C-alpha cells in the first residue's frame, strides 16, 4: 500500500545536524577561528563584503565559516542579515582623492606624481605552489617606507586638464537606492554602478572580458587603480558638521577608453569607473569595463547589440543571490506541473496516434 | 509642540498596524463593506480611522496632502512626529486627507501613468457618517452589487473612465472605514 | 541572535508599510504587477520569498496559517516556511484548509472552495506572462500599457497549429476583469477556474520584485479561442485513496514494473475524504477485500 511521504520536519532537522557536523570537520583537527579567517582569508572576506554590500570583516568572516567556505552562501548570509538592519542615515560621499593608498598603479603613464606603488599584489608572483607553506607559513617582515603625505593626485585629472578626457559633471541629486526601491529600466548610471559593485565577480568579469574580445569593444587602459583606506564621514544635524564614523578599504579603478568622437563632439578619451569594497581589483577593473560599455548611449556610440551594452540584461543577471536562488529552486518539487505536462503530452500523442490510424484506415 | 503631537501613536505598532492593515485590505478588496479600524488617534478633526490609516500606510517615503480644515499646525506636527511624511501639494501627493468638499476636484491628484498606473494618489475622505445606503457599486471584489453612502457619483464615474489609471478612495468616519478602488463602476440611486 | 530579536513576522515596520502599499495598489488594479522593493529574506530567492513577504505583511497575531507546496502540507519547503512563521510571528498553524485564515501556496489552489474570511498567497517565480515571448521588461511594460496582447494569442495559436492543442499545461495565462493578462503562477491549468473565488488572492514574486492581486469574485478568464476552448484537464482517473473523481491527481510510481497509482495532490482534502469513509482502488480496506 502507498503511504504519502511524511516527516519533512524531522528530515530537515537531521539534515541540519549533519550539515553542522560536516562544517566542523574531523574533531581532532583544531577548529578554524573567525579571527583566523578575517586575517588570513582577507580576499575572501573582501569579496563577501563587496557582494554582500556590508562592510564588516568580522561578520563576513563568520559567514564564511558558517558557509563552509562557499562564498556565495556567505554573501547570502550577509545580505539576509543586512536587510534587517535599520537605516540610520547616509554618509557623505567618500573622498578617494584622499585615499591612503597601499597600491596605486597606472598603465597609461610610465610615472606620475605620487608614483607607482605596487603594494601587496600577486601580479608578479610566479604561480608556483609554495610547498613550504604546507609546513610553515611564517614570513620575515616586509620592508616599509614612510607614507606619502597629502592627497594622492588622480591620473585622469592630468588628462582632464588638457581637455583630453570627458568631464564627469557632478550632481547633487540623490541617487536611487536599489536596496530600497524596485529596479526600473532604463536604470541610469548611479543604479548601474550600484548593481555592478555588488554584482557577482564572475559574472562582471565575464561581461568585461566579452567586451575585450570584441562584443562591444571599447579599448580600455587602466588609467589608474588604487587600493587603500578612506574615511567615512556623516553629517550630524544636531552638531551642524560632519564627523568621521570609521574607515574602510576600497579599490577604485578608472579606465581610459579610446573614443573617436561623434557628430557633436571632437575626439576625446572617455572613462569607465569601478569602486568596490576591500582589496578587490579584478572586480573593480571588470566593473569599470562594463560601466564603460553600458555608457554607449550617453556617449553617442552605436548599439552593437553586444551583451555588455545591454543594461537590462547585465543588471538583471548580475546578482548572484538572485541567480543562485532561482537556479537552485528547480530542486524543489515540481511534480504538480510535471504531471500536467505529462497529461498534455499523453493527450497530444493519443490524438496523433488516432489520426494516423484513421488515415491508415482510409 | 502640544500634548496632541506626542500622543495617539500605536502602543504596539507591529500588531496594531497589522490589524489595521487587514481592515484596510478588506475594505478595498470588498468595496462597500464597512470595516472597523482603530489603534491611533490624532488632533481634531482627524478621525480615529483616518489617523490609523495614515499611521499604517505612510512614512517618510509618502508625501501627504492636507486639504481644507485638515491642514492645521496640530495635524502637521502630529504627522511630522509619528509618521515623518513630507507635506505635499495636490499634484505631488501619494496620500491626501480631507473632507470631500476640500478634496474636490479630485482630478488634480496623480493618477499614475499607462506604464505605472500604481503611481497614483490614495484619498482619505473624512465623512460625517458611513452607511450601506447610497450609490450602487459593481466590479472586482463585489459578487453582484453593493451600496455605499458616497458623497457624490459623477467624480467617481469619471475616475473609472481612467482605468487602469485613477485614484483610490478611502472613506473614514469615527472608527469606521470603507473604500472605493478605481476599478469600481458607480451608479446613482 | 534569538528569534525574539526580530520584529513580529520578521520584517521591519517600514518594509511592511512598503509591501502593504503595494498590495493595496495590486487590489485596486486587478492583475497589474506592482513593482516593490523586495527584501532579501533568510531563504533563497525562488523558494517563496515573494509569498513570504506578502504573508508577513498580512499576518495578524490571531491568524491561523496553512502552507502548502504541490498541494501538500508536508513537502519540505512548505514545512520550512510554516516553521518560519511559527517562529517569527507566533501564529497558529494548521493543515486544515477550512481552519486557515491565511494560506500560502506554491503551485496549487486547494480543492475546497475558499471563503470570504480567507486570504490565498501565491509564491510566484516569473510574474510576467509575456516574459517568454519578450524577455525585456521595458517592452512588456509597454505591451501591458497598450493592452497589446496579440503576441500571446499568436503563441497559443501556433501551439494549436503544431500540436492540435494549446501546449501550456501550467502557468496558463488569464485575463483579469477584461484588462490585464496575468500569470496565475505555475498552478496546473486544472486550477484556473478556481481563480474566481470568494477569498482575496495575493501574488508575490520576490526576486522579480512584483506583487499583484485578484480581488474576490473578480472575473478571471483563461485565454482561449472559440474553436479551441480552454479545458481544465487532469489525469483521467479517480483518486486511488479516496475515490474522488473531481480532484487534481499526482501520479506515483509504486514498483519496479512501472505500476502506478493516482492520488489527490491536495493531501488535506484527500485525508478528510478518507476520514469520512470515502475509499479508492488502493485503500487498505479495498485491498484487503480483493
PDB file of C-alpha atoms in Angstrom, chain B residues 90-91 100 103-111 123 155 158-159 162 167:
ATOM      1  CA  UNK B  90      -2.093  68.022  -4.593  1.00  0.00           C
ATOM      2  CA  UNK B  91      -0.113  67.122  -7.695  1.00  0.00           C
ATOM      3  CA  UNK B 100     -14.879  65.509   0.173  1.00  0.00           C
ATOM      4  CA  UNK B 103     -10.547  67.324  -1.740  1.00  0.00           C
ATOM      5  CA  UNK B 104     -12.614  68.084  -4.849  1.00  0.00           C
ATOM      6  CA  UNK B 105     -11.866  68.465  -7.670  1.00  0.00           C
ATOM      7  CA  UNK B 106     -10.019  65.165  -7.416  1.00  0.00           C
ATOM      8  CA  UNK B 107      -8.633  65.495 -10.930  1.00  0.00           C
ATOM      9  CA  UNK B 108      -5.576  67.378  -9.581  1.00  0.00           C
ATOM     10  CA  UNK B 109      -4.166  64.306  -7.887  1.00  0.00           C
ATOM     11  CA  UNK B 110      -1.684  61.922  -9.561  1.00  0.00           C
ATOM     12  CA  UNK B 111      -3.472  59.151 -11.450  1.00  0.00           C
ATOM     13  CA  UNK B 123      -7.561  59.829  -0.993  1.00  0.00           C
ATOM     14  CA  UNK B 155     -16.453  62.276  -9.936  1.00  0.00           C
ATOM     15  CA  UNK B 158     -15.109  59.981 -14.380  1.00  0.00           C
ATOM     16  CA  UNK B 159     -12.330  58.413 -12.335  1.00  0.00           C
ATOM     17  CA  UNK B 162      -9.329  56.499 -16.484  1.00  0.00           C
ATOM     18  CA  UNK B 167      -7.211  57.465  -7.734  1.00  0.00           C
TER      19      UNK B 167
END
